[in-house]
Each structure stands twice: as structure tokens, then as C-alpha cells.
Amino acid sequence: MKDSFDPHAPRKAWLGLMAKARPGRVAALLDAAMARPAFTWLRAPEIGSTMVRGRMGGTGAPFNLGEVTVTRCALTLDTGEVGHAYLQGRRKADAEVTALVDALMQTTAADRLRDAVLAPLEAEFTATRSARADKAAATKVDFFTMVRGED
Amino acid sequence: MYVAVKGGERAIENAHAWLAEERRGDTDVAELSVAQIREQLSLAVNRVMAEGSLYDPDLAALAIKQARGDLIEAIFLIRAYRTTLPRFGASEPVDTGAMLCDRRISATFKDLPGGQVLGPTFDYTHRLLDFKLAADGDVAAAPARTAETGAVPHVTAFLNREGLIEEAPHDDTPPPDLTRQPLEMPADRALRLQALARADEGFTLGLAYSTQRGYARNHAFVGELRIGAVPVEMDIPELGFAVEIGEVTLTECETVNQFKGSKTEPPQFTRGYGLVFGQTERKAISMALVDRALRWEELGEDNVGAPAQDAEFVLYHADNIQATGFLEHIKLPHYVDFQSELELVRKLRREAGADQVQEAAE
């Protein structure tokens, strides 16, 4: 697996997890865990778009499918760690808290946040996914064949 | 003669005030919230996102509310908003093979890995009005069954194993973008797919139907139709690697079409492809059929002169915002243009002696 050698894998994982969280959820978990530290904006939250691409036939050459709204920001903690956020949707407050957690995950607060923020997010994400998958599974057709005719 | 006309301002202001009042409707009836539209009219929201070419359910719901449910007007609002957004970049091509499928069916293989999953479909409903919906009522929770984990492979992969179907080989050519460069002919397949993904559903459906009825007949089976969420991953320059920025729900349709073979290709199945934002099944199937019809040239088929084979005709008329813009502009004041036409017709009639002809007839 290529990913197992990827030094960026942990950071990719937590940024992806926070990007897919419900609005306001990361803020609620962070604020329950600790007071927010002071920071300086490197790039204040801004709203733009990303062109989503697909592949012809699912596997072939790429084409442009359409855009998605995206909010991004970057900040630096007083201790120097830099946090980034790129999230689907128009969600400046979520972008801010995502960048904060991204920066804090590079500090000694990382273990605490892994338990208090990332683990619950992961559990909620998995639960939402599997609830949906289970509903889909209930609509799966179980074919059976009627025995017809002689022999 | 040119006469400047002013004086419409008050009429326009009052018309817009009345529009707002009519939009609200009877104030004894509760006002619709944007969240209600997003949650309960979600297929309208999906259509606005697909043809507005911007995935944002809240904005699409707002546009539907503002447009009083006129979906083309809502799409217009989304397209206009879209142009105000700075472009941060492009995503990695989404991996539809990794889709969390709400629905996944194949009309060509009954027993396929992952199975036939119907999902929340209108299929097999009786299309009888349900008067229970007219009354308030809670909905029972949908049944659940523990899902099998494991990949849900694309159906075309099975046919590929036998070499019976054309390949869609991996390729990373950067695609052209019609939101950056004007759509020009000849349009390659990437450009055609972009145009079709945002094309008017009705127009695409009509063209697709025409191919089924015999205009560029290329008998299509739905090899696979899948609907579900896929992660969107984007390269972040500041970080130097790609991260997931969210998830979008997509509908993907792969058709399997008869193909007699050509000078260079043996007889095999060919493919049409549809990929659309949201749960938009009719549009995705239509897109796949039109995509396949437009591929006649690269597959060495005959041009039988069918509308669905004519890329210029299809692509230049498929965008409902371009179409409605040009169509609806003719209702705006053309007093001066018409005045000159009137003068011309009067002059021609004088020259043709139309007056005498009329007198003679009397």
C-alpha cells in the first residue's frame, strides 16, 4: 500500500475527517476539550470554488464535471505552528476551527485532541456511513429461481 | 429615427415588489425555509446543482425559493453566483469505484458482486397520488440490514476481462474547461462530457430518446447505474499534498452498446458515459446515450445525419441558460428594430404594388 509509506497520511486523515464533519461539530468538540489558543491569520477565511473532475467510463481520461463551493483559510499559532483548512461549502467558522485543530495537532495538545475531537468525529462518520449502507443493503434484491417445467 | 425612452423605473420597482409578494403567497400559509427545500425538495435541488454546475445544496435551495420554483431561473441564479467565486483549483478525478452506493443496479447482469441495490427509487411505485402526504404524518424509519463490506466493482470490469468491451484506459491529460475557454468545435470527448453534465435535462432526455427511436440507433443497455457519495480530494499547494475537502453525491451511468466493429476494431461492446451531480438518474442515463451517439466518428460509424450525432447542434443548444437568455431577450423592448422592419415592409409593399393588387381583388 502506497499510503502506509506516506509521511503525510496522519495529517491528510485528520483534515479529511474534519472536512466531512457536520457543520459546527468540530467547534463543539474542540471547545469542550480546551480553550482556543491565540492565533494570527495568514489567510482569513475566503469562499471560492474547486472544479470537480470525473473520468470517462469511471477509469479513463479526466473531464470537468462541475464546481463545488469551498472555504479555505490559514493561520499561525503564537507558538509558530501553521494550520490550514480547505472545506467544501461556505463555512467560514468551520474553516477557522479546522485550521486551529490542524495547527494544534502539531503541538503537545495532539494526543488530547486525537481523543477529544478526532476519535468522536471518526466514530460519528463511520456510524453515519454504516447507517446509510445498511439502509441500502435492505433494498438489495435477493433473487430466487422458481422451478419450472419437467426435469 | 431614434427616440430615447425613459420612465420604466417606477414600473420596474413596483413589479419587483409585487413579485416578492407573490413569491411569498398567502401569508396565512407558513413560509418555506431554505432548509425545508434542501431536505424535502432534494431532487429539484440536485437538478439546480447539476445544471447550475455548482455543488452547494443550500445555495441551490435558496435559488429555488427566490425563483419561486422555476428551476431554470434558479439555475440562472446559481450560474451568476458561480462567476463571482475565485477558483481555488481542480480536484483529483473522483473515484466512482469507491462510491458509497445508495443505489446500484445493472440491467445486463443479474448476479453481480455487490448485488442489485435499489436504493430510494421511484421505480416500482404505482404512480398513484398518495393523499396521505397531503396530511401531516410521520414517516416510519426505513428498514436496515447489515451491509456487506467490500468493494462494489464497476460492471464493465467483468466484460473487460473477456475483452468484449472497449477499454477506458487510464490517462491524465488535463481536460479543457468550457468555463474558461469558449466552447469551440470540434469538441473532444472531455469537453462534450462537461457540456452534457450541465446540459438541460429535458433537452438531453429528448435527444437520448431520439437515439432509442432510431435516429442514430445504437441500442443501449444500462450496464450500470450507481448513485452515492464519493470523497472529493484536492491538491493543496500550501501543504504539497492532496486532502479530502468533502463529499459529493453523484449519479453515474455506464451504457453498454452494440458495435459491429470497424476496420480497426473487432466486434465488441462500446460504452457511453454519464456522470451528474446529485441523485439525477434520468439525466445521467440520457447523458450516457447522447455521449455514445456523439462518439460515432472516433468509433468509425456512419454519420446518418441524426441530431444526436451532430456535436455542434447538441452542444450549442443544450445549455438552458444560454438558450433562455437568447430566447427571452426577444420579449424586451425592440421598438427601434421593429420600427425599421415596419418601414421596410411598407416600402416593399409599395414597390410590389400590393395596394393595387388588393384593390383589384375587391
Short mmCIF file of C-alpha atoms in Angstrom, two decimals:
data_model
loop_
_atom_site.label_atom_id
_atom_site.label_comp_id
_atom_site.label_asym_id
_atom_site.label_seq_id
_atom_site.Cartn_x
_atom_site.Cartn_y
_atom_site.Cartn_z
CA MET A 1 0.00 0.00 0.00
CA LYS A 2 1.39 3.33 -1.03
CA ASP A 3 -0.36 5.12 1.83
CA SER A 4 1.50 3.25 4.53
CA PHE A 5 4.72 4.98 3.47
CA ASP A 6 3.11 8.38 3.17
CA PRO A 7 4.56 10.66 5.87
CA HIS A 8 1.59 12.99 5.34
CA ALA A 9 -1.00 10.29 5.95
CA PRO A 10 -1.94 11.30 9.52
CA ARG A 11 -2.41 14.94 8.58
CA LYS A 12 -4.35 14.00 5.45
CA ALA A 13 -6.58 11.84 7.61
CA TRP A 14 -7.44 14.47 10.20
CA LEU A 15 -8.00 17.22 7.61
CA GLY A 16 -10.25 14.90 5.58
CA LEU A 17 -12.18 13.87 8.66
CA MET A 18 -12.85 17.45 9.74
CA ALA A 19 -13.81 18.45 6.19
CA LYS A 20 -16.54 15.80 6.18
CA ALA A 21 -17.88 16.58 9.67
CA ARG A 22 -21.29 18.17 10.11
CA PRO A 23 -21.27 21.98 10.35
CA GLY A 24 -20.40 23.18 13.85
CA ARG A 25 -19.34 19.74 15.04
CA VAL A 26 -15.56 20.32 15.16
CA ALA A 27 -16.10 23.59 17.05
CA ALA A 28 -18.32 21.88 19.63
CA LEU A 29 -15.76 19.14 20.24
CA LEU A 30 -12.77 21.49 20.37
CA ASP A 31 -14.47 23.95 22.71
CA ALA A 32 -15.46 21.10 25.03
CA ALA A 33 -11.86 19.92 25.12
CA MET A 34 -9.86 23.12 25.57
CA ALA A 35 -9.82 26.89 25.34
CA ARG A 36 -8.93 28.12 21.87
CA PRO A 37 -5.38 29.47 21.66
CA ALA A 38 -4.48 32.85 20.21
CA PHE A 39 -3.59 32.87 16.54
CA THR A 40 -2.84 35.19 13.62
CA TRP A 41 -4.44 34.87 10.21
CA LEU A 42 -2.13 34.02 7.35
CA ARG A 43 -5.17 33.95 5.12
CA ALA A 44 -8.54 34.94 6.56
CA PRO A 45 -11.39 32.60 5.60
CA GLU A 46 -12.42 33.07 1.98
CA ILE A 47 -15.01 31.40 -0.20
CA GLY A 48 -14.25 30.16 -3.69
CA SER A 49 -14.73 27.09 -5.83
CA THR A 50 -12.97 23.94 -6.91
CA MET A 51 -13.60 22.24 -10.23
CA VAL A 52 -14.58 18.63 -9.56
CA ARG A 53 -13.30 16.19 -12.16
CA GLY A 54 -14.52 12.79 -13.20
CA ARG A 55 -13.07 10.16 -15.51
CA MET A 56 -14.68 8.96 -18.74
CA GLY A 57 -16.03 5.48 -18.14
CA GLY A 58 -15.00 5.85 -14.50
CA THR A 59 -11.37 4.97 -15.26
CA GLY A 60 -10.36 6.87 -18.42
CA ALA A 61 -9.24 10.41 -19.18
CA PRO A 62 -10.42 13.18 -16.84
CA PHE A 63 -13.13 15.73 -17.65
CA ASN A 64 -14.55 18.68 -15.75
CA LEU A 65 -17.82 17.76 -14.07
CA GLY A 66 -18.73 20.99 -12.30
CA GLU A 67 -17.65 23.13 -9.40
CA VAL A 68 -18.14 22.88 -5.67
CA THR A 69 -18.06 25.77 -3.22
CA VAL A 70 -15.02 25.71 -0.97
CA THR A 71 -13.91 27.72 2.08
CA ARG A 72 -10.24 27.97 2.89
CA CYS A 73 -8.06 29.71 5.45
CA ALA A 74 -4.63 29.51 7.06
CA LEU A 75 -3.45 30.65 10.44
CA THR A 76 -0.43 30.50 12.69
CA LEU A 77 -0.39 29.94 16.44
CA ASP A 78 1.69 32.20 18.66
CA THR A 79 3.98 29.20 19.11
CA GLY A 80 4.58 29.12 15.34
CA GLU A 81 2.60 26.11 14.11
CA VAL A 82 0.70 26.72 10.88
CA GLY A 83 -2.79 25.31 10.32
CA HIS A 84 -4.65 25.03 7.02
CA ALA A 85 -8.24 24.32 6.09
CA TYR A 86 -9.92 23.59 2.77
CA LEU A 87 -13.57 22.59 3.20
CA GLN A 88 -16.44 22.01 0.85
CA GLY A 89 -19.24 24.54 1.31
CA ARG A 90 -19.45 28.10 2.56
CA ARG A 91 -18.36 27.54 6.16
CA LYS A 92 -16.01 30.20 7.50
CA ALA A 93 -16.46 29.26 11.17
CA ASP A 94 -15.79 25.59 10.38
CA ALA A 95 -12.73 26.54 8.33
CA GLU A 96 -11.33 28.56 11.23
CA VAL A 97 -11.73 25.76 13.75
CA THR A 98 -10.39 23.16 11.31
CA ALA A 99 -7.23 25.21 10.75
CA LEU A 100 -6.89 25.66 14.51
CA VAL A 101 -7.10 21.93 15.16
CA ASP A 102 -4.68 21.30 12.27
CA ALA A 103 -2.17 23.63 13.93
CA LEU A 104 -2.81 22.24 17.41
CA MET A 105 -2.26 18.69 16.17
CA GLN A 106 1.36 19.74 15.59
CA THR A 107 1.74 20.72 19.28
CA THR A 108 1.75 18.82 22.57
CA ALA A 109 -2.06 19.09 22.56
CA ALA A 110 -2.16 16.47 19.78
CA ASP A 111 -2.90 13.46 21.98
CA ARG A 112 -5.67 15.24 23.82
CA LEU A 113 -7.28 16.39 20.57
CA ARG A 114 -6.95 12.97 19.00
CA ASP A 115 -9.14 11.61 21.80
CA ALA A 116 -11.46 14.56 22.27
CA VAL A 117 -12.01 15.69 18.66
CA LEU A 118 -10.77 13.23 16.05
CA ALA A 119 -11.92 9.98 17.66
CA PRO A 120 -15.53 11.15 18.14
CA LEU A 121 -15.57 12.56 14.58
CA GLU A 122 -14.32 9.26 13.21
CA ALA A 123 -16.93 7.32 15.19
CA GLU A 124 -19.75 9.62 14.02
CA PHE A 125 -18.58 9.46 10.42
CA THR A 126 -18.42 5.68 10.50
CA ALA A 127 -21.84 5.44 12.16
CA THR A 128 -23.46 7.74 9.58
CA ARG A 129 -21.90 5.82 6.73
CA SER A 130 -22.85 2.43 8.01
CA ALA A 131 -26.42 3.52 8.80
CA ARG A 132 -26.74 4.58 5.18
CA ALA A 133 -25.06 1.45 3.86
CA ASP A 134 -27.42 -0.68 5.98
CA LYS A 135 -30.48 1.04 4.53
CA ALA A 136 -29.10 0.45 1.04
CA ALA A 137 -28.42 -3.20 1.91
CA ALA A 138 -32.08 -3.63 2.92
CA THR A 139 -33.02 -2.70 -0.67
CA LYS A 140 -30.74 -5.33 -2.19
CA VAL A 141 -32.62 -7.82 -4.32
CA ASP A 142 -32.47 -11.45 -3.22
CA PHE A 143 -33.19 -13.34 -6.43
CA PHE A 144 -34.65 -16.79 -6.22
CA THR A 145 -35.45 -19.06 -9.11
CA MET A 146 -38.78 -20.83 -9.42
CA VAL A 147 -38.50 -24.43 -10.56
CA ARG A 148 -40.45 -24.69 -13.78
CA GLY A 149 -41.47 -27.48 -16.14
CA GLU A 150 -40.40 -31.11 -16.28
CA ASP A 151 -36.98 -32.46 -15.28
CA MET B 1 -35.42 57.80 -36.05
CA TYR B 2 -34.12 57.16 -32.56
CA VAL B 3 -36.24 58.09 -29.58
CA ALA B 4 -34.77 57.63 -26.13
CA VAL B 5 -37.43 56.33 -23.80
CA LYS B 6 -37.29 56.64 -20.05
CA GLY B 7 -39.92 56.19 -17.40
CA GLY B 8 -39.89 52.48 -16.71
CA GLU B 9 -38.12 52.74 -13.38
CA ARG B 10 -41.15 53.04 -11.14
CA ALA B 11 -42.97 50.32 -13.04
CA ILE B 12 -39.97 48.01 -12.65
CA GLU B 13 -39.63 48.71 -8.93
CA ASN B 14 -43.32 48.08 -8.36
CA ALA B 15 -43.21 44.94 -10.48
CA HIS B 16 -40.37 43.58 -8.33
CA ALA B 17 -42.21 44.47 -5.12
CA TRP B 18 -45.24 42.60 -6.39
CA LEU B 19 -43.01 39.70 -7.43
CA ALA B 20 -41.76 39.48 -3.82
CA GLU B 21 -45.32 39.48 -2.52
CA GLU B 22 -46.45 36.82 -4.99
CA ARG B 23 -43.40 34.74 -4.17
CA ARG B 24 -44.44 34.71 -0.53
CA GLY B 25 -48.00 33.76 -1.47
CA ASP B 26 -50.78 33.62 1.11
CA THR B 27 -49.30 34.77 4.43
CA ASP B 28 -51.76 32.55 6.28
CA VAL B 29 -49.67 29.65 4.98
CA ALA B 30 -46.33 29.08 6.74
CA GLU B 31 -43.27 30.32 4.86
CA LEU B 32 -40.92 27.71 3.35
CA SER B 33 -37.43 27.69 4.80
CA VAL B 34 -34.34 27.10 2.69
CA ALA B 35 -33.61 24.04 4.85
CA GLN B 36 -37.06 22.61 4.07
CA ILE B 37 -36.43 22.99 0.35
CA ARG B 38 -32.98 21.44 0.70
CA GLU B 39 -34.29 18.44 2.65
CA GLN B 40 -37.72 17.88 1.11
CA LEU B 41 -37.34 19.01 -2.50
CA SER B 42 -33.92 17.46 -2.81
CA LEU B 43 -34.29 16.24 -6.39
CA ALA B 44 -35.11 19.79 -7.51
CA VAL B 45 -32.04 20.92 -5.55
CA ASN B 46 -29.99 18.25 -7.32
CA ARG B 47 -31.13 19.39 -10.73
CA VAL B 48 -30.26 23.00 -9.95
CA MET B 49 -26.81 21.96 -8.75
CA ALA B 50 -26.20 19.77 -11.80
CA GLU B 51 -27.26 22.30 -14.41
CA GLY B 52 -26.05 25.28 -12.40
CA SER B 53 -22.75 23.37 -12.41
CA LEU B 54 -22.12 24.23 -8.76
CA TYR B 55 -22.49 21.71 -5.95
CA ASP B 56 -23.92 23.55 -2.94
CA PRO B 57 -27.31 22.28 -1.69
CA ASP B 58 -28.02 25.34 0.47
CA LEU B 59 -27.40 27.77 -2.38
CA ALA B 60 -29.48 25.69 -4.77
CA ALA B 61 -32.35 25.60 -2.25
CA LEU B 62 -32.12 29.37 -1.81
CA ALA B 63 -32.16 29.83 -5.58
CA ILE B 64 -35.28 27.66 -5.87
CA LYS B 65 -37.03 29.73 -3.21
CA GLN B 66 -36.01 33.01 -4.87
CA ALA B 67 -37.09 31.71 -8.30
CA ARG B 68 -40.50 30.62 -6.99
CA GLY B 69 -39.72 27.06 -8.03
CA ASP B 70 -38.78 27.98 -11.62
CA LEU B 71 -35.78 25.66 -11.89
CA ILE B 72 -34.23 27.27 -14.96
CA GLU B 73 -34.43 30.66 -13.25
CA ALA B 74 -32.82 29.05 -10.18
CA ILE B 75 -30.06 27.56 -12.37
CA PHE B 76 -29.54 31.05 -13.82
CA LEU B 77 -29.07 32.45 -10.28
CA ILE B 78 -26.54 29.72 -9.46
CA ARG B 79 -24.59 30.28 -12.69
CA ALA B 80 -24.46 34.01 -11.96
CA TYR B 81 -23.25 33.40 -8.40
CA ARG B 82 -20.67 30.89 -9.64
CA THR B 83 -18.97 33.53 -11.75
CA THR B 84 -18.26 35.61 -8.60
CA LEU B 85 -16.23 32.83 -6.98
CA PRO B 86 -12.44 32.72 -7.22
CA ARG B 87 -11.31 29.32 -8.48
CA PHE B 88 -9.03 27.61 -5.93
CA GLY B 89 -8.12 24.74 -8.24
CA ALA B 90 -9.34 21.42 -9.54
CA SER B 91 -9.98 18.19 -7.70
CA GLU B 92 -8.33 14.87 -8.34
CA PRO B 93 -10.68 12.94 -10.62
CA VAL B 94 -13.27 11.35 -8.33
CA ASP B 95 -13.08 7.58 -7.92
CA THR B 96 -16.61 6.34 -8.58
CA GLY B 97 -15.43 2.77 -7.97
CA ALA B 98 -15.06 3.74 -4.30
CA MET B 99 -18.57 5.22 -4.13
CA LEU B 100 -20.68 4.53 -1.06
CA CYS B 101 -23.63 3.37 -3.13
CA ASP B 102 -27.18 4.27 -2.13
CA ARG B 103 -28.29 2.62 -5.33
CA ARG B 104 -26.53 0.34 -7.77
CA ILE B 105 -28.30 -1.62 -10.45
CA SER B 106 -27.36 -3.34 -13.67
CA ALA B 107 -29.75 -4.18 -16.49
CA THR B 108 -27.18 -6.53 -18.05
CA PHE B 109 -26.08 -8.80 -15.19
CA LYS B 110 -28.49 -10.20 -12.65
CA ASP B 111 -25.90 -11.63 -10.27
CA LEU B 112 -23.01 -9.31 -9.85
CA PRO B 113 -20.63 -8.72 -6.93
CA GLY B 114 -22.25 -6.23 -4.61
CA GLY B 115 -25.70 -7.15 -5.90
CA GLN B 116 -28.63 -5.18 -7.24
CA VAL B 117 -29.29 -2.42 -4.72
CA LEU B 118 -32.46 -0.48 -5.47
CA GLY B 119 -31.96 2.45 -3.09
CA PRO B 120 -34.56 5.19 -2.59
CA THR B 121 -36.15 4.87 -6.02
CA PHE B 122 -39.46 5.80 -7.68
CA ASP B 123 -39.15 2.60 -9.73
CA TYR B 124 -41.86 0.03 -8.96
CA THR B 125 -44.10 2.65 -7.34
CA HIS B 126 -47.58 2.73 -8.81
CA ARG B 127 -47.55 6.41 -9.64
CA LEU B 128 -50.81 6.88 -7.77
CA LEU B 129 -51.17 10.10 -5.86
CA ASP B 130 -50.58 9.48 -2.17
CA PHE B 131 -53.13 11.55 -0.31
CA LYS B 132 -51.52 10.64 2.99
CA LEU B 133 -48.77 13.10 2.05
CA ALA B 134 -51.39 15.85 1.90
CA ALA B 135 -51.99 15.32 5.60
CA ASP B 136 -49.27 15.68 8.20
CA GLY B 137 -47.68 12.46 9.19
CA ASP B 138 -44.54 10.89 10.50
CA VAL B 139 -42.60 8.52 8.33
CA ALA B 140 -41.55 5.13 9.63
CA ALA B 141 -37.80 4.53 9.66
CA ALA B 142 -36.55 2.67 6.58
CA PRO B 143 -35.60 -0.94 7.27
CA ALA B 144 -31.92 -1.71 7.58
CA ARG B 145 -29.87 -4.83 7.07
CA THR B 146 -26.22 -5.21 7.92
CA ALA B 147 -24.29 -4.24 4.83
CA GLU B 148 -21.53 -6.39 3.45
CA THR B 149 -18.27 -4.57 3.35
CA GLY B 150 -16.03 -4.82 0.36
CA ALA B 151 -15.64 -3.16 -2.96
CA VAL B 152 -18.52 -2.73 -5.36
CA PRO B 153 -16.71 -3.11 -8.69
CA HIS B 154 -17.89 -1.49 -11.90
CA VAL B 155 -19.87 -3.87 -14.09
CA THR B 156 -17.83 -3.03 -17.18
CA ALA B 157 -14.79 -4.53 -15.45
CA PHE B 158 -16.35 -8.02 -15.87
CA LEU B 159 -16.80 -7.60 -19.61
CA ASN B 160 -13.33 -6.13 -19.90
CA ARG B 161 -11.88 -9.39 -18.61
CA GLU B 162 -13.06 -11.15 -21.72
CA GLY B 163 -12.07 -8.29 -23.98
CA LEU B 164 -15.69 -7.97 -25.06
CA ILE B 165 -15.93 -4.27 -24.32
CA GLU B 166 -13.78 -1.34 -25.22
CA GLU B 167 -11.36 -0.20 -22.53
CA ALA B 168 -11.36 3.19 -20.86
CA PRO B 169 -7.60 3.34 -20.33
CA HIS B 170 -6.20 5.48 -17.55
CA ASP B 171 -5.00 8.82 -18.81
CA ASP B 172 -4.10 12.07 -17.11
CA THR B 173 -4.41 14.58 -19.95
CA PRO B 174 -5.62 17.84 -18.37
CA PRO B 175 -9.15 18.39 -19.69
CA PRO B 176 -10.34 21.55 -21.46
CA ASP B 177 -12.73 23.73 -19.45
CA LEU B 178 -15.64 25.47 -21.14
CA THR B 179 -15.97 27.85 -18.17
CA ARG B 180 -12.51 29.18 -19.06
CA GLN B 181 -12.39 28.97 -22.86
CA PRO B 182 -15.42 29.38 -25.11
CA LEU B 183 -16.88 26.11 -26.35
CA GLU B 184 -15.46 25.59 -29.83
CA MET B 185 -15.79 22.84 -32.43
CA PRO B 186 -14.50 20.26 -32.85
CA ALA B 187 -15.11 19.42 -29.20
CA ASP B 188 -13.21 16.45 -27.80
CA ARG B 189 -14.98 13.95 -25.56
CA ALA B 190 -13.83 15.63 -22.33
CA LEU B 191 -15.38 18.90 -23.44
CA ARG B 192 -18.56 17.18 -24.63
CA LEU B 193 -18.95 15.42 -21.28
CA GLN B 194 -18.51 18.71 -19.40
CA ALA B 195 -21.16 20.35 -21.57
CA LEU B 196 -23.53 17.40 -21.20
CA ALA B 197 -23.08 17.20 -17.41
CA ARG B 198 -24.52 20.72 -17.14
CA ALA B 199 -26.92 20.44 -20.08
CA ASP B 200 -30.66 20.87 -19.76
CA GLU B 201 -32.25 17.65 -18.59
CA GLY B 202 -35.23 17.93 -20.92
CA PHE B 203 -33.11 18.61 -23.99
CA THR B 204 -30.72 15.76 -23.14
CA LEU B 205 -33.64 13.41 -22.49
CA GLY B 206 -35.25 14.28 -25.82
CA LEU B 207 -32.03 13.66 -27.73
CA ALA B 208 -31.36 10.42 -25.88
CA TYR B 209 -34.90 9.26 -26.63
CA SER B 210 -34.39 10.08 -30.32
CA THR B 211 -31.43 7.67 -30.41
CA GLN B 212 -33.61 4.93 -28.94
CA ARG B 213 -36.30 5.57 -31.53
CA GLY B 214 -33.92 5.13 -34.43
CA TYR B 215 -32.11 8.43 -35.03
CA ALA B 216 -28.51 7.19 -34.68
CA ARG B 217 -29.68 3.91 -33.27
CA ASN B 218 -27.08 2.34 -31.02
CA HIS B 219 -29.14 0.06 -28.84
CA ALA B 220 -28.08 0.81 -25.29
CA PHE B 221 -28.27 -1.33 -22.18
CA VAL B 222 -27.75 0.24 -18.80
CA GLY B 223 -24.65 -1.72 -17.87
CA GLU B 224 -24.66 0.00 -14.55
CA LEU B 225 -26.31 2.85 -12.73
CA ARG B 226 -24.96 3.91 -9.37
CA ILE B 227 -25.82 6.74 -7.02
CA GLY B 228 -23.92 7.63 -3.89
CA ALA B 229 -21.30 9.73 -2.17
CA VAL B 230 -17.70 10.00 -3.26
CA PRO B 231 -14.96 11.94 -1.50
CA VAL B 232 -13.54 14.98 -3.28
CA GLU B 233 -9.78 15.19 -2.97
CA MET B 234 -7.83 18.27 -3.92
CA ASP B 235 -4.15 19.05 -4.12
CA ILE B 236 -3.35 21.80 -1.60
CA PRO B 237 -0.34 23.80 -2.83
CA GLU B 238 0.45 25.15 0.66
CA LEU B 239 0.69 21.60 2.01
CA GLY B 240 2.24 19.92 -1.00
CA PHE B 241 -0.19 17.00 -0.93
CA ALA B 242 -3.85 16.25 -1.58
CA VAL B 243 -6.54 16.14 1.10
CA GLU B 244 -10.23 15.34 1.08
CA ILE B 245 -12.21 18.55 1.20
CA GLY B 246 -15.65 16.95 1.41
CA GLU B 247 -18.04 14.59 -0.31
CA VAL B 248 -20.44 14.94 -3.22
CA THR B 249 -23.32 12.71 -4.21
CA LEU B 250 -23.14 11.68 -7.85
CA THR B 251 -25.13 9.61 -10.30
CA GLU B 252 -23.09 7.56 -12.73
CA CYS B 253 -24.45 5.65 -15.71
CA GLU B 254 -22.47 3.37 -17.97
CA THR B 255 -24.22 2.08 -21.02
CA VAL B 256 -23.15 -0.97 -22.99
CA ASN B 257 -23.88 -0.61 -26.68
CA GLN B 258 -23.83 -2.89 -29.68
CA PHE B 259 -20.95 -2.35 -32.03
CA LYS B 260 -20.40 -4.28 -35.24
CA GLY B 261 -16.72 -3.49 -35.32
CA SER B 262 -14.81 -1.37 -37.78
CA LYS B 263 -11.71 -1.65 -39.95
CA THR B 264 -9.51 -1.37 -36.89
CA GLU B 265 -11.68 -2.75 -34.08
CA PRO B 266 -13.17 -6.23 -33.73
CA PRO B 267 -16.88 -6.56 -32.92
CA GLN B 268 -17.27 -5.66 -29.26
CA PHE B 269 -19.43 -3.66 -26.94
CA THR B 270 -18.83 0.06 -26.72
CA ARG B 271 -19.63 2.43 -23.91
CA GLY B 272 -21.48 5.64 -23.21
CA TYR B 273 -20.86 7.54 -20.01
CA GLY B 274 -22.96 9.80 -17.84
CA LEU B 275 -21.88 11.45 -14.60
CA VAL B 276 -24.02 14.11 -12.95
CA PHE B 277 -24.14 15.91 -9.58
CA GLY B 278 -26.76 14.63 -7.16
CA GLN B 279 -29.38 11.93 -7.50
CA THR B 280 -30.20 12.68 -11.12
CA GLU B 281 -30.82 9.36 -12.74
CA ARG B 282 -32.85 10.37 -15.79
CA LYS B 283 -30.23 12.93 -16.69
CA ALA B 284 -27.30 10.54 -16.20
CA ILE B 285 -28.84 7.86 -18.45
CA SER B 286 -29.68 10.49 -21.07
CA MET B 287 -26.14 11.85 -20.92
CA ALA B 288 -24.68 8.37 -21.48
CA LEU B 289 -26.85 7.77 -24.54
CA VAL B 290 -26.02 11.15 -26.08
CA ASP B 291 -22.32 10.70 -25.27
CA ARG B 292 -22.38 7.38 -27.11
CA ALA B 293 -24.17 8.84 -30.13
CA LEU B 294 -21.62 11.67 -30.34
CA ARG B 295 -18.77 9.14 -30.46
CA TRP B 296 -19.68 7.92 -33.96
CA GLU B 297 -16.62 9.45 -35.56
CA GLU B 298 -13.95 8.02 -33.24
CA LEU B 299 -15.63 4.59 -33.47
CA GLY B 300 -15.71 4.69 -37.26
CA GLU B 301 -19.51 4.57 -37.51
CA ASP B 302 -21.58 6.18 -40.22
CA ASN B 303 -22.94 9.65 -39.73
CA VAL B 304 -26.59 9.05 -40.51
CA GLY B 305 -27.36 12.73 -40.05
CA ALA B 306 -29.18 12.24 -36.78
CA PRO B 307 -29.43 15.27 -34.48
CA ALA B 308 -27.78 13.37 -31.60
CA GLN B 309 -24.70 12.74 -33.78
CA ASP B 310 -24.23 16.43 -34.53
CA ALA B 311 -21.91 17.72 -31.80
CA GLU B 312 -22.34 21.32 -32.86
CA PHE B 313 -26.12 21.05 -32.77
CA VAL B 314 -26.16 19.20 -29.45
CA LEU B 315 -23.59 21.24 -27.56
CA TYR B 316 -24.65 24.67 -28.77
CA HIS B 317 -28.29 24.07 -27.85
CA ALA B 318 -28.00 22.01 -24.68
CA ASP B 319 -27.32 24.84 -22.24
CA ASN B 320 -30.61 26.12 -20.90
CA ILE B 321 -29.13 29.37 -19.61
CA GLN B 322 -27.70 30.32 -23.00
CA ALA B 323 -30.92 29.20 -24.63
CA THR B 324 -33.25 31.02 -22.27
CA GLY B 325 -31.11 34.15 -22.39
CA PHE B 326 -31.37 34.38 -26.13
CA LEU B 327 -34.95 33.22 -26.30
CA GLU B 328 -36.26 35.54 -23.61
CA HIS B 329 -34.41 38.61 -24.80
CA ILE B 330 -36.88 38.95 -27.67
CA LYS B 331 -39.58 39.99 -25.20
CA LEU B 332 -37.52 43.02 -24.15
CA PRO B 333 -38.07 46.34 -25.94
CA HIS B 334 -37.16 46.14 -29.62
CA TYR B 335 -39.14 49.24 -30.58
CA VAL B 336 -36.47 50.68 -32.84
CA ASP B 337 -35.65 47.37 -34.56
CA PHE B 338 -39.31 46.80 -35.17
CA GLN B 339 -39.81 50.33 -36.43
CA SER B 340 -37.20 49.73 -39.13
CA GLU B 341 -38.80 46.40 -40.07
CA LEU B 342 -42.15 48.13 -40.32
CA GLU B 343 -40.71 50.78 -42.61
CA LEU B 344 -39.13 48.06 -44.76
CA VAL B 345 -42.33 46.05 -45.14
CA ARG B 346 -44.30 49.18 -46.05
CA LYS B 347 -41.67 50.09 -48.66
CA LEU B 348 -41.63 46.57 -50.14
CA ARG B 349 -45.41 46.54 -50.34
CA ARG B 350 -45.40 49.87 -52.15
CA GLU B 351 -42.85 48.57 -54.63
CA ALA B 352 -44.75 45.33 -55.19
CA GLY B 353 -47.86 47.31 -55.86
CA ALA B 354 -49.59 45.38 -53.12
CA ASP B 355 -52.14 48.13 -52.72
CA GLN B 356 -53.27 47.81 -56.35
CA VAL B 357 -53.43 44.01 -56.09
CA GLN B 358 -55.69 44.32 -53.09
CA GLU B 359 -57.92 46.83 -54.90
CA ALA B 360 -58.19 44.54 -57.93
CA ALA B 361 -59.26 41.68 -55.72
CA GLU B 362 -62.02 43.81 -54.31
#
